[in-house]
């Protein structure tokens, strides 16, 4: 037991003062909705690729080459000219990327890691799209009027390379969707967690 300068015992000397609490992290109300948008847009992209896997491409494979080319040219033209598709295609990347930053800044590191992994997977899907699928789509468009085409070797490229890479895009985006779903769970737990009690109470 220690003594005050006046010589009287100080009964509180054995209990050091509690350390000052760290300032609370400012919570952004945009984090949850943004993570939801990222999940929805990622699901739409995975669903689009999946639809081509299980219905569009197998169905076209049963047609003649001229019909195959005409249908794919129409599909690509409609998708390229769709503002809604552009919003979803780019929005999935932007929403996921910003969600990583917000989750990390607000201390939800577990959720941030899952969102970050989803963002990486979606970048992989974009790389596949830009390096393989889009060049094949452009080559198909440059072939011109299907009624005047005499060389249909491009169809073989679609049946082999385009179809295979689209399956890969489906798998990658589906995995990213699962990661975002996990991040949503962790985000919810972090948001609803009870406040920490002060030291010593």
PDB file of C-alpha atoms in Angstrom:
ATOM      1  CA  UNK A   1       0.000   0.000   0.000  1.00  0.00           C
ATOM      2  CA  UNK A   2       1.363   3.429  -0.890  1.00  0.00           C
ATOM      3  CA  UNK A   3       0.889   6.727   0.907  1.00  0.00           C
ATOM      4  CA  UNK A   4      -0.285  10.127  -0.196  1.00  0.00           C
ATOM      5  CA  UNK A   5       2.099  13.069   0.257  1.00  0.00           C
ATOM      6  CA  UNK A   6       0.247  13.868   3.500  1.00  0.00           C
ATOM      7  CA  UNK A   7       1.242  10.497   4.914  1.00  0.00           C
ATOM      8  CA  UNK A   8      -2.196   8.906   4.751  1.00  0.00           C
ATOM      9  CA  UNK A   9      -2.508   5.552   3.002  1.00  0.00           C
ATOM     10  CA  UNK A  10      -3.849   5.521  -0.569  1.00  0.00           C
ATOM     11  CA  UNK A  11      -6.137   2.468  -0.879  1.00  0.00           C
ATOM     12  CA  UNK A  12      -6.505   2.880  -4.668  1.00  0.00           C
ATOM     13  CA  UNK A  13      -2.800   2.784  -5.519  1.00  0.00           C
ATOM     14  CA  UNK A  14      -2.892  -0.970  -6.219  1.00  0.00           C
ATOM     15  CA  UNK A  15      -5.464  -0.457  -8.954  1.00  0.00           C
ATOM     16  CA  UNK A  16      -3.984   1.414 -11.906  1.00  0.00           C
ATOM     17  CA  UNK A  17      -6.422   3.513 -13.918  1.00  0.00           C
ATOM     18  CA  UNK A  18      -8.067   1.781 -16.848  1.00  0.00           C
ATOM     19  CA  UNK A  19      -6.527   2.650 -20.210  1.00  0.00           C
ATOM     20  CA  UNK A  20      -8.410   5.184 -22.262  1.00  0.00           C
ATOM     21  CA  UNK A  21     -10.832   3.557 -24.651  1.00  0.00           C
ATOM     22  CA  UNK A  22      -9.980   3.801 -28.329  1.00  0.00           C
ATOM     23  CA  UNK A  23     -12.214   6.177 -30.239  1.00  0.00           C
ATOM     24  CA  UNK A  24     -15.104   4.294 -31.860  1.00  0.00           C
ATOM     25  CA  UNK A  25     -14.830   3.509 -35.553  1.00  0.00           C
ATOM     26  CA  UNK A  26     -17.274   5.574 -37.519  1.00  0.00           C
ATOM     27  CA  UNK A  27     -19.748   3.178 -39.079  1.00  0.00           C
ATOM     28  CA  UNK A  28     -20.823   3.793 -42.661  1.00  0.00           C
ATOM     29  CA  UNK A  29     -24.467   3.122 -43.430  1.00  0.00           C
ATOM     30  CA  UNK A  30     -23.484   2.380 -47.029  1.00  0.00           C
ATOM     31  CA  UNK A  31     -21.473  -0.740 -46.204  1.00  0.00           C
ATOM     32  CA  UNK A  32     -24.401  -3.130 -45.848  1.00  0.00           C
ATOM     33  CA  UNK A  33     -26.398  -1.972 -48.894  1.00  0.00           C
ATOM     34  CA  UNK A  34     -23.232  -1.912 -51.002  1.00  0.00           C
ATOM     35  CA  UNK A  35     -22.377  -5.456 -50.006  1.00  0.00           C
ATOM     36  CA  UNK A  36     -25.921  -6.482 -50.913  1.00  0.00           C
ATOM     37  CA  UNK A  37     -25.589  -4.815 -54.334  1.00  0.00           C
ATOM     38  CA  UNK A  38     -22.295  -6.622 -54.899  1.00  0.00           C
ATOM     39  CA  UNK A  39     -23.930  -9.950 -54.051  1.00  0.00           C
ATOM     40  CA  UNK A  40     -26.930  -9.353 -56.316  1.00  0.00           C
ATOM     41  CA  UNK A  41     -24.889  -8.208 -59.314  1.00  0.00           C
ATOM     42  CA  UNK A  42     -22.460 -11.093 -58.891  1.00  0.00           C
ATOM     43  CA  UNK A  43     -25.402 -13.488 -58.808  1.00  0.00           C
ATOM     44  CA  UNK A  44     -26.787 -11.984 -62.009  1.00  0.00           C
ATOM     45  CA  UNK A  45     -23.467 -12.454 -63.787  1.00  0.00           C
ATOM     46  CA  UNK A  46     -23.131 -16.042 -62.586  1.00  0.00           C
ATOM     47  CA  UNK A  47     -26.717 -16.705 -63.682  1.00  0.00           C
ATOM     48  CA  UNK A  48     -26.122 -15.238 -67.133  1.00  0.00           C
ATOM     49  CA  UNK A  49     -23.083 -17.416 -67.743  1.00  0.00           C
ATOM     50  CA  UNK A  50     -24.900 -20.453 -66.352  1.00  0.00           C
ATOM     51  CA  UNK A  51     -27.851 -19.904 -68.708  1.00  0.00           C
ATOM     52  CA  UNK A  52     -25.478 -20.034 -71.673  1.00  0.00           C
ATOM     53  CA  UNK A  53     -23.906 -23.218 -70.283  1.00  0.00           C
ATOM     54  CA  UNK A  54     -27.077 -25.217 -69.843  1.00  0.00           C
ATOM     55  CA  UNK A  55     -29.421 -23.925 -72.536  1.00  0.00           C
ATOM     56  CA  UNK A  56     -28.148 -21.421 -75.098  1.00  0.00           C
ATOM     57  CA  UNK A  57     -24.947 -23.099 -76.253  1.00  0.00           C
ATOM     58  CA  UNK A  58     -26.238 -26.711 -76.138  1.00  0.00           C
ATOM     59  CA  UNK A  59     -29.307 -25.585 -78.059  1.00  0.00           C
ATOM     60  CA  UNK A  60     -27.282 -23.814 -80.723  1.00  0.00           C
ATOM     61  CA  UNK A  61     -25.030 -26.855 -81.081  1.00  0.00           C
ATOM     62  CA  UNK A  62     -28.033 -28.734 -82.458  1.00  0.00           C
ATOM     63  CA  UNK A  63     -28.540 -26.207 -85.275  1.00  0.00           C
ATOM     64  CA  UNK A  64     -26.666 -25.760 -88.555  1.00  0.00           C
ATOM     65  CA  UNK A  65     -23.582 -23.522 -88.698  1.00  0.00           C
ATOM     66  CA  UNK A  66     -25.349 -20.644 -90.431  1.00  0.00           C
ATOM     67  CA  UNK A  67     -28.055 -20.502 -87.775  1.00  0.00           C
ATOM     68  CA  UNK A  68     -25.387 -20.785 -85.064  1.00  0.00           C
ATOM     69  CA  UNK A  69     -23.514 -17.748 -86.390  1.00  0.00           C
ATOM     70  CA  UNK A  70     -26.650 -15.659 -86.891  1.00  0.00           C
ATOM     71  CA  UNK A  71     -27.927 -16.391 -83.381  1.00  0.00           C
ATOM     72  CA  UNK A  72     -24.619 -15.644 -81.664  1.00  0.00           C
ATOM     73  CA  UNK A  73     -24.216 -12.417 -83.633  1.00  0.00           C
ATOM     74  CA  UNK A  74     -27.663 -11.341 -82.449  1.00  0.00           C
ATOM     75  CA  UNK A  75     -26.975 -12.345 -78.844  1.00  0.00           C
ATOM     76  CA  UNK A  76     -23.699 -10.429 -78.758  1.00  0.00           C
ATOM     77  CA  UNK A  77     -25.174  -7.338 -80.399  1.00  0.00           C
ATOM     78  CA  UNK A  78     -28.034  -7.224 -77.909  1.00  0.00           C
ATOM     79  CA  UNK A  79     -25.746  -7.694 -74.905  1.00  0.00           C
ATOM     80  CA  UNK A  80     -23.222  -5.111 -76.126  1.00  0.00           C
ATOM     81  CA  UNK A  81     -26.007  -2.588 -76.664  1.00  0.00           C
ATOM     82  CA  UNK A  82     -27.676  -3.174 -73.307  1.00  0.00           C
ATOM     83  CA  UNK A  83     -27.103  -0.418 -70.768  1.00  0.00           C
ATOM     84  CA  UNK A  84     -28.559  -2.627 -68.044  1.00  0.00           C
ATOM     85  CA  UNK A  85     -26.027  -5.356 -68.756  1.00  0.00           C
ATOM     86  CA  UNK A  86     -23.222  -2.783 -68.717  1.00  0.00           C
ATOM     87  CA  UNK A  87     -24.347  -1.559 -65.298  1.00  0.00           C
ATOM     88  CA  UNK A  88     -24.381  -5.091 -63.890  1.00  0.00           C
ATOM     89  CA  UNK A  89     -21.117  -6.114 -65.575  1.00  0.00           C
ATOM     90  CA  UNK A  90     -19.169  -3.105 -64.268  1.00  0.00           C
ATOM     91  CA  UNK A  91     -21.225  -2.651 -61.112  1.00  0.00           C
ATOM     92  CA  UNK A  92     -20.297  -6.095 -59.796  1.00  0.00           C
ATOM     93  CA  UNK A  93     -16.641  -5.083 -59.816  1.00  0.00           C
ATOM     94  CA  UNK A  94     -17.123  -1.579 -58.432  1.00  0.00           C
ATOM     95  CA  UNK A  95     -19.521  -2.592 -55.663  1.00  0.00           C
ATOM     96  CA  UNK A  96     -17.314  -5.484 -54.574  1.00  0.00           C
ATOM     97  CA  UNK A  97     -14.156  -3.371 -54.616  1.00  0.00           C
ATOM     98  CA  UNK A  98     -15.655  -0.545 -52.564  1.00  0.00           C
ATOM     99  CA  UNK A  99     -17.232  -3.038 -50.156  1.00  0.00           C
ATOM    100  CA  UNK A 100     -13.757  -4.428 -49.392  1.00  0.00           C
ATOM    101  CA  UNK A 101     -12.542  -0.973 -48.355  1.00  0.00           C
ATOM    102  CA  UNK A 102     -15.582  -0.187 -46.204  1.00  0.00           C
ATOM    103  CA  UNK A 103     -15.582  -3.534 -44.413  1.00  0.00           C
ATOM    104  CA  UNK A 104     -11.859  -3.231 -43.668  1.00  0.00           C
ATOM    105  CA  UNK A 105     -12.114   0.361 -42.423  1.00  0.00           C
ATOM    106  CA  UNK A 106     -14.947  -0.536 -40.068  1.00  0.00           C
ATOM    107  CA  UNK A 107     -12.966  -3.346 -38.489  1.00  0.00           C
ATOM    108  CA  UNK A 108     -14.853  -6.277 -40.009  1.00  0.00           C
ATOM    109  CA  UNK A 109     -11.662  -7.906 -41.240  1.00  0.00           C
ATOM    110  CA  UNK A 110     -13.210 -11.356 -41.673  1.00  0.00           C
ATOM    111  CA  UNK A 111     -15.924 -10.005 -43.968  1.00  0.00           C
ATOM    112  CA  UNK A 112     -13.360  -7.892 -45.810  1.00  0.00           C
ATOM    113  CA  UNK A 113     -11.253 -10.969 -46.579  1.00  0.00           C
ATOM    114  CA  UNK A 114     -14.214 -12.825 -48.088  1.00  0.00           C
ATOM    115  CA  UNK A 115     -15.229  -9.805 -50.161  1.00  0.00           C
ATOM    116  CA  UNK A 116     -11.631  -9.351 -51.288  1.00  0.00           C
ATOM    117  CA  UNK A 117     -11.469 -12.971 -52.425  1.00  0.00           C
ATOM    118  CA  UNK A 118     -14.719 -12.464 -54.361  1.00  0.00           C
ATOM    119  CA  UNK A 119     -13.261  -9.383 -56.039  1.00  0.00           C
ATOM    120  CA  UNK A 120     -10.159 -11.323 -57.101  1.00  0.00           C
ATOM    121  CA  UNK A 121     -12.294 -14.100 -58.584  1.00  0.00           C
ATOM    122  CA  UNK A 122     -14.393 -11.633 -60.523  1.00  0.00           C
ATOM    123  CA  UNK A 123     -11.249 -10.009 -61.912  1.00  0.00           C
ATOM    124  CA  UNK A 124     -10.236 -13.476 -63.112  1.00  0.00           C
ATOM    125  CA  UNK A 125     -13.606 -13.773 -64.885  1.00  0.00           C
ATOM    126  CA  UNK A 126     -13.046 -10.359 -66.491  1.00  0.00           C
ATOM    127  CA  UNK A 127      -9.587 -11.375 -67.682  1.00  0.00           C
ATOM    128  CA  UNK A 128     -11.031 -14.518 -69.272  1.00  0.00           C
ATOM    129  CA  UNK A 129     -13.765 -12.457 -70.908  1.00  0.00           C
ATOM    130  CA  UNK A 130     -11.420  -9.820 -72.314  1.00  0.00           C
ATOM    131  CA  UNK A 131      -8.711 -12.225 -73.459  1.00  0.00           C
ATOM    132  CA  UNK A 132     -10.853 -15.040 -74.913  1.00  0.00           C
ATOM    133  CA  UNK A 133     -14.587 -14.492 -75.214  1.00  0.00           C
ATOM    134  CA  UNK A 134     -14.666 -10.915 -76.501  1.00  0.00           C
ATOM    135  CA  UNK A 135     -12.029 -11.528 -79.239  1.00  0.00           C
ATOM    136  CA  UNK A 136     -14.050 -14.524 -80.437  1.00  0.00           C
ATOM    137  CA  UNK A 137     -17.226 -12.427 -80.392  1.00  0.00           C
ATOM    138  CA  UNK A 138     -15.463  -9.759 -82.458  1.00  0.00           C
ATOM    139  CA  UNK A 139     -14.215 -12.337 -84.921  1.00  0.00           C
ATOM    140  CA  UNK A 140     -17.740 -13.645 -85.297  1.00  0.00           C
ATOM    141  CA  UNK A 141     -19.099 -10.139 -85.880  1.00  0.00           C
ATOM    142  CA  UNK A 142     -16.441  -9.449 -88.519  1.00  0.00           C
ATOM    143  CA  UNK A 143     -17.526 -12.554 -90.429  1.00  0.00           C
ATOM    144  CA  UNK A 144     -20.457 -10.501 -91.670  1.00  0.00           C
ATOM    145  CA  UNK A 145     -23.771 -11.646 -93.064  1.00  0.00           C
ATOM    146  CA  UNK A 146     -24.256 -15.355 -92.214  1.00  0.00           C
ATOM    147  CA  UNK A 147     -25.977 -15.926 -95.560  1.00  0.00           C
ATOM    148  CA  UNK A 148     -22.756 -14.972 -97.358  1.00  0.00           C
ATOM    149  CA  UNK A 149     -20.247 -16.841 -95.171  1.00  0.00           C
ATOM    150  CA  UNK A 150     -18.483 -19.785 -96.780  1.00  0.00           C
ATOM    151  CA  UNK A 151     -15.955 -20.584 -94.032  1.00  0.00           C
ATOM    152  CA  UNK A 152     -17.617 -21.621 -90.772  1.00  0.00           C
ATOM    153  CA  UNK A 153     -14.461 -22.574 -88.871  1.00  0.00           C
ATOM    154  CA  UNK A 154     -15.351 -19.892 -86.326  1.00  0.00           C
ATOM    155  CA  UNK A 155     -18.206 -22.127 -85.173  1.00  0.00           C
ATOM    156  CA  UNK A 156     -15.711 -24.791 -84.101  1.00  0.00           C
ATOM    157  CA  UNK A 157     -13.861 -22.183 -82.015  1.00  0.00           C
ATOM    158  CA  UNK A 158     -17.085 -21.301 -80.262  1.00  0.00           C
ATOM    159  CA  UNK A 159     -18.084 -24.904 -79.633  1.00  0.00           C
ATOM    160  CA  UNK A 160     -14.665 -25.664 -78.152  1.00  0.00           C
ATOM    161  CA  UNK A 161     -12.928 -22.563 -76.727  1.00  0.00           C
ATOM    162  CA  UNK A 162     -15.832 -20.174 -76.094  1.00  0.00           C
ATOM    163  CA  UNK A 163     -17.993 -22.799 -74.425  1.00  0.00           C
ATOM    164  CA  UNK A 164     -15.120 -24.028 -72.223  1.00  0.00           C
ATOM    165  CA  UNK A 165     -14.147 -20.562 -71.039  1.00  0.00           C
ATOM    166  CA  UNK A 166     -17.778 -19.688 -70.361  1.00  0.00           C
ATOM    167  CA  UNK A 167     -18.055 -22.706 -68.070  1.00  0.00           C
ATOM    168  CA  UNK A 168     -14.956 -21.430 -66.290  1.00  0.00           C
ATOM    169  CA  UNK A 169     -16.522 -17.982 -65.921  1.00  0.00           C
ATOM    170  CA  UNK A 170     -19.616 -19.604 -64.431  1.00  0.00           C
ATOM    171  CA  UNK A 171     -17.582 -21.503 -61.852  1.00  0.00           C
ATOM    172  CA  UNK A 172     -15.491 -18.464 -60.913  1.00  0.00           C
ATOM    173  CA  UNK A 173     -18.488 -16.138 -60.534  1.00  0.00           C
ATOM    174  CA  UNK A 174     -20.450 -18.751 -58.590  1.00  0.00           C
ATOM    175  CA  UNK A 175     -17.548 -19.110 -56.156  1.00  0.00           C
ATOM    176  CA  UNK A 176     -17.385 -15.310 -55.847  1.00  0.00           C
ATOM    177  CA  UNK A 177     -21.124 -15.267 -55.120  1.00  0.00           C
ATOM    178  CA  UNK A 178     -20.612 -17.803 -52.334  1.00  0.00           C
ATOM    179  CA  UNK A 179     -17.819 -15.696 -50.845  1.00  0.00           C
ATOM    180  CA  UNK A 180     -20.045 -12.609 -50.853  1.00  0.00           C
ATOM    181  CA  UNK A 181     -22.833 -14.554 -49.179  1.00  0.00           C
ATOM    182  CA  UNK A 182     -20.404 -15.520 -46.426  1.00  0.00           C
ATOM    183  CA  UNK A 183     -19.317 -11.893 -46.119  1.00  0.00           C
ATOM    184  CA  UNK A 184     -22.943 -10.840 -45.671  1.00  0.00           C
ATOM    185  CA  UNK A 185     -23.281 -13.234 -42.752  1.00  0.00           C
ATOM    186  CA  UNK A 186     -20.131 -11.889 -41.105  1.00  0.00           C
ATOM    187  CA  UNK A 187     -21.197  -8.315 -41.787  1.00  0.00           C
ATOM    188  CA  UNK A 188     -24.507  -8.961 -40.040  1.00  0.00           C
ATOM    189  CA  UNK A 189     -22.785 -10.474 -37.030  1.00  0.00           C
ATOM    190  CA  UNK A 190     -20.412  -7.531 -36.770  1.00  0.00           C
ATOM    191  CA  UNK A 191     -23.209  -4.993 -37.026  1.00  0.00           C
ATOM    192  CA  UNK A 192     -25.433  -6.605 -34.401  1.00  0.00           C
ATOM    193  CA  UNK A 193     -22.654  -7.519 -31.939  1.00  0.00           C
ATOM    194  CA  UNK A 194     -23.194  -5.956 -28.462  1.00  0.00           C
ATOM    195  CA  UNK A 195     -20.943  -3.090 -27.451  1.00  0.00           C
ATOM    196  CA  UNK A 196     -17.908  -3.968 -25.344  1.00  0.00           C
ATOM    197  CA  UNK A 197     -18.223  -3.173 -21.641  1.00  0.00           C
ATOM    198  CA  UNK A 198     -15.715  -0.741 -20.127  1.00  0.00           C
ATOM    199  CA  UNK A 199     -12.653  -2.225 -18.465  1.00  0.00           C
ATOM    200  CA  UNK A 200     -13.239  -3.361 -14.916  1.00  0.00           C
ATOM    201  CA  UNK A 201     -17.060  -3.278 -14.999  1.00  0.00           C
TER     202      UNK A 201
END
